[in-house]
CSV table of N, CA and C in Angstrom, one decimal:
chain,number,residue,atom,x,y,z
A,150,UNK,N,1.3,23.0,28.6
A,150,UNK,CA,0.5,23.5,27.9
A,150,UNK,C,1.1,24.7,27.1
A,151,UNK,N,1.0,25.1,25.8
A,151,UNK,CA,1.2,26.0,25.5
A,151,UNK,C,0.3,26.7,24.8
A,152,UNK,N,0.2,28.4,24.9
A,152,UNK,CA,-0.7,28.9,23.8
A,152,UNK,C,-0.1,29.6,22.7
A,153,UNK,N,-0.5,28.9,21.1
A,153,UNK,CA,-0.1,29.7,20.3
A,153,UNK,C,-1.0,30.6,19.8
A,154,UNK,N,-0.5,31.9,19.5
A,154,UNK,CA,-1.6,32.9,18.7
A,154,UNK,C,-1.0,33.3,17.7
A,155,UNK,N,-2.0,33.5,17.0
A,155,UNK,CA,-1.4,33.9,15.6
A,155,UNK,C,-2.5,35.0,14.9
A,156,UNK,N,-2.0,35.9,14.0
A,156,UNK,CA,-2.9,37.0,13.6
A,156,UNK,C,-3.1,37.0,12.0
A,157,UNK,N,-4.2,36.5,11.1
A,157,UNK,CA,-4.0,36.5,9.7
A,157,UNK,C,-5.0,37.5,9.1
A,158,UNK,N,-5.0,37.3,7.8
A,158,UNK,CA,-6.0,38.2,7.1
A,158,UNK,C,-7.3,37.3,6.9
A,159,UNK,N,-8.4,37.9,6.8
A,159,UNK,CA,-9.8,36.9,7.1
A,159,UNK,C,-9.7,36.2,6.1
A,160,UNK,N,-9.7,36.6,5.0
A,160,UNK,CA,-9.9,35.8,3.6
A,160,UNK,C,-8.9,34.6,3.6
A,161,UNK,N,-8.1,34.2,4.6
A,161,UNK,CA,-7.6,32.9,4.3
A,161,UNK,C,-7.7,32.3,5.8
A,162,UNK,N,-8.8,32.4,6.4
A,162,UNK,CA,-9.5,31.8,7.7
A,162,UNK,C,-9.6,30.3,7.1
A,163,UNK,N,-10.6,30.0,6.3
A,163,UNK,CA,-10.6,28.6,6.2
A,163,UNK,C,-9.6,27.8,5.9
A,164,UNK,N,-8.8,28.4,5.0
A,164,UNK,CA,-7.7,27.5,4.4
A,164,UNK,C,-6.8,27.2,5.6
A,165,UNK,N,-6.5,27.9,6.6
A,165,UNK,CA,-5.6,27.9,7.8
A,165,UNK,C,-6.3,26.7,8.6
A,166,UNK,N,-7.5,27.2,8.9
A,166,UNK,CA,-8.1,26.1,9.8
A,166,UNK,C,-8.1,24.7,9.1
A,167,UNK,N,-8.3,24.3,7.6
A,167,UNK,CA,-8.3,22.9,7.0
A,167,UNK,C,-6.7,22.9,7.4
A,168,UNK,N,-5.7,23.6,7.1
A,168,UNK,CA,-4.4,22.7,7.4
A,168,UNK,C,-4.1,22.6,8.9
A,169,UNK,N,-4.6,23.2,9.7
A,169,UNK,CA,-4.7,22.9,11.1
A,169,UNK,C,-5.4,21.8,11.4
A,170,UNK,N,-6.4,21.4,10.8
A,170,UNK,CA,-7.4,20.2,11.1
A,170,UNK,C,-6.5,19.2,10.4
A,171,UNK,N,-5.6,19.4,9.2
A,171,UNK,CA,-5.2,18.0,8.7
A,171,UNK,C,-4.0,17.6,9.6
A,172,UNK,N,-3.6,18.5,10.2
A,172,UNK,CA,-2.2,18.0,11.2
A,172,UNK,C,-2.8,17.9,12.4
A,173,UNK,N,-4.0,17.6,12.8
A,173,UNK,CA,-4.7,17.2,14.2
A,173,UNK,C,-4.8,18.2,15.2
A,174,UNK,N,-5.1,19.5,14.7
A,174,UNK,CA,-5.6,20.6,15.7
A,174,UNK,C,-7.2,20.4,15.5
A,175,UNK,N,-8.0,20.2,16.4
A,175,UNK,CA,-9.5,20.0,16.4
A,175,UNK,C,-10.1,21.1,16.9
A,176,UNK,N,-9.3,22.0,17.8
A,176,UNK,CA,-10.1,23.2,18.5
A,176,UNK,C,-9.0,24.2,18.4
A,177,UNK,N,-10.0,25.5,18.2
A,177,UNK,CA,-8.9,26.6,18.0
A,177,UNK,C,-10.0,27.7,18.6
A,178,UNK,N,-9.5,29.0,19.0
A,178,UNK,CA,-10.4,30.1,19.5
A,178,UNK,C,-10.4,31.2,18.5
A,179,UNK,N,-11.1,31.7,17.8
A,179,UNK,CA,-11.0,32.7,16.9
A,179,UNK,C,-12.0,34.2,17.3
A,180,UNK,N,-11.0,35.4,17.2
A,180,UNK,CA,-11.5,36.7,17.7
A,180,UNK,C,-11.1,37.6,16.4
A,181,UNK,N,-12.2,38.0,16.0
A,181,UNK,CA,-12.2,39.3,15.0
A,181,UNK,C,-11.4,40.4,15.4
A,182,UNK,N,-10.2,41.0,15.0
A,182,UNK,CA,-9.5,42.1,15.7
A,182,UNK,C,-9.5,43.1,14.5
A,183,UNK,N,-8.8,44.1,14.9
A,183,UNK,CA,-8.2,45.3,13.8
A,183,UNK,C,-7.0,45.7,14.3
A,184,UNK,N,-5.9,46.0,13.4
A,184,UNK,CA,-4.8,46.6,13.7
A,184,UNK,C,-4.3,47.2,12.5
A,185,UNK,N,-3.2,47.7,12.8
A,185,UNK,CA,-2.4,48.2,11.6
A,185,UNK,C,-0.8,48.0,11.8
A,186,UNK,N,-0.1,48.1,10.9
A,186,UNK,CA,1.2,48.0,10.8
A,186,UNK,C,1.9,48.1,9.5
A,187,UNK,N,2.1,47.7,8.5
A,187,UNK,CA,2.6,47.9,7.4
A,187,UNK,C,1.7,48.3,6.3
A,188,UNK,N,0.5,47.8,6.6
A,188,UNK,CA,-0.8,48.0,6.0
A,188,UNK,C,-1.4,49.5,6.0
A,189,UNK,N,-1.4,50.6,4.8
A,189,UNK,CA,-1.9,51.8,4.9
A,189,UNK,C,-3.2,51.8,5.5
A,190,UNK,N,-4.3,50.9,5.6
A,190,UNK,CA,-5.4,51.2,5.4
A,190,UNK,C,-6.2,51.7,4.1
A,191,UNK,N,-7.3,51.8,4.1
A,191,UNK,CA,-7.9,52.4,3.0
A,191,UNK,C,-9.1,53.0,3.4
A,192,UNK,N,-10.0,53.5,1.8
A,192,UNK,CA,-11.0,54.2,1.9
A,192,UNK,C,-11.8,54.0,1.8
A,193,UNK,N,-13.4,54.4,2.5
A,193,UNK,CA,-14.5,53.6,2.1
A,193,UNK,C,-15.4,54.8,1.8
A,194,UNK,N,-16.9,54.5,0.9
A,194,UNK,CA,-17.8,55.4,0.7
A,194,UNK,C,-19.1,55.0,1.6
A,195,UNK,N,-19.3,56.1,2.2
A,195,UNK,CA,-20.7,56.1,3.1
A,195,UNK,C,-21.4,57.3,2.9
A,196,UNK,N,-22.5,56.9,2.2
A,196,UNK,CA,-23.5,57.9,1.7
A,196,UNK,C,-23.2,59.2,1.4
A,197,UNK,N,-22.1,58.7,0.4
A,197,UNK,CA,-21.7,59.9,-0.4
A,197,UNK,C,-20.5,60.7,0.3
A,198,UNK,N,-20.1,60.0,1.3
A,198,UNK,CA,-19.0,60.7,2.2
A,198,UNK,C,-17.5,59.5,1.9
A,199,UNK,N,-16.4,60.2,1.7
A,199,UNK,CA,-15.5,59.2,2.0
A,199,UNK,C,-14.7,59.4,3.1
A,200,UNK,N,-14.7,58.0,3.8
A,200,UNK,CA,-14.0,57.8,5.2
A,200,UNK,C,-12.7,57.0,5.2
A,201,UNK,N,-11.6,57.5,5.7
A,201,UNK,CA,-10.2,56.6,5.9
A,201,UNK,C,-10.4,55.6,6.7
A,202,UNK,N,-10.1,54.4,6.6
A,202,UNK,CA,-10.2,53.6,7.4
A,202,UNK,C,-8.8,53.2,7.8
A,203,UNK,N,-8.1,53.3,8.8
A,203,UNK,CA,-6.9,53.0,9.4
A,203,UNK,C,-6.6,51.8,10.0
A,204,UNK,N,-7.8,51.0,10.5
A,204,UNK,CA,-7.4,49.8,11.1
A,204,UNK,C,-7.7,48.6,10.1
A,205,UNK,N,-7.1,47.9,10.0
A,205,UNK,CA,-7.4,46.5,9.0
A,205,UNK,C,-8.1,45.6,9.6
A,206,UNK,N,-8.9,44.8,9.2
A,206,UNK,CA,-9.5,43.9,9.8
A,206,UNK,C,-8.7,42.8,9.5
A,207,UNK,N,-8.7,41.9,10.8
A,207,UNK,CA,-7.6,40.8,10.8
A,207,UNK,C,-8.4,39.7,11.8
A,208,UNK,N,-7.9,38.4,11.8
A,208,UNK,CA,-8.2,37.2,12.6
A,208,UNK,C,-7.5,36.9,13.4
A,209,UNK,N,-7.5,36.9,14.9
A,209,UNK,CA,-6.7,36.5,15.7
A,209,UNK,C,-7.1,34.5,16.1
A,210,UNK,N,-6.2,33.8,16.0
A,210,UNK,CA,-6.4,32.5,16.4
A,210,UNK,C,-5.7,31.7,17.4
A,211,UNK,N,-6.1,31.4,18.4
A,211,UNK,CA,-5.5,30.9,19.5
A,211,UNK,C,-5.7,29.4,19.8
A,212,UNK,N,-4.5,28.7,20.0
A,212,UNK,CA,-4.4,27.2,19.9
A,212,UNK,C,-3.8,26.9,21.3
A,213,UNK,N,-4.5,26.1,22.2
A,213,UNK,CA,-3.8,25.7,23.3
A,213,UNK,C,-3.2,24.2,22.8
A,214,UNK,N,-1.7,24.0,23.0
A,214,UNK,CA,-1.4,23.1,22.4
A,214,UNK,C,-0.5,22.2,23.6
A,215,UNK,N,-0.3,20.8,23.5
A,215,UNK,CA,0.2,20.1,24.5
A,215,UNK,C,2.0,20.2,24.3
A,216,UNK,N,2.8,20.2,25.3
A,216,UNK,CA,3.8,20.4,25.4
A,216,UNK,C,4.6,19.4,24.4
A,217,UNK,N,4.2,18.1,24.3
A,217,UNK,CA,4.5,17.3,23.2
A,217,UNK,C,4.6,18.0,21.9
A,218,UNK,N,3.7,18.6,21.5
A,218,UNK,CA,3.3,19.3,20.1
A,218,UNK,C,4.2,20.3,19.4
């Protein structure tokens, strides 16, 4: 068995899930994570105050695959 782990942006989750399903992947584990790397984060406004958000929301997918896959 191999554990395949990928981190994607949340807005492409359904597209990736559909593509995995089309190649025979029927189960996976999804975790909401936050991270930073090349992305610079963003600012948000809450109750009139601007906040800098350094961590960007992402999705981590884990798939257990047979050695033959």
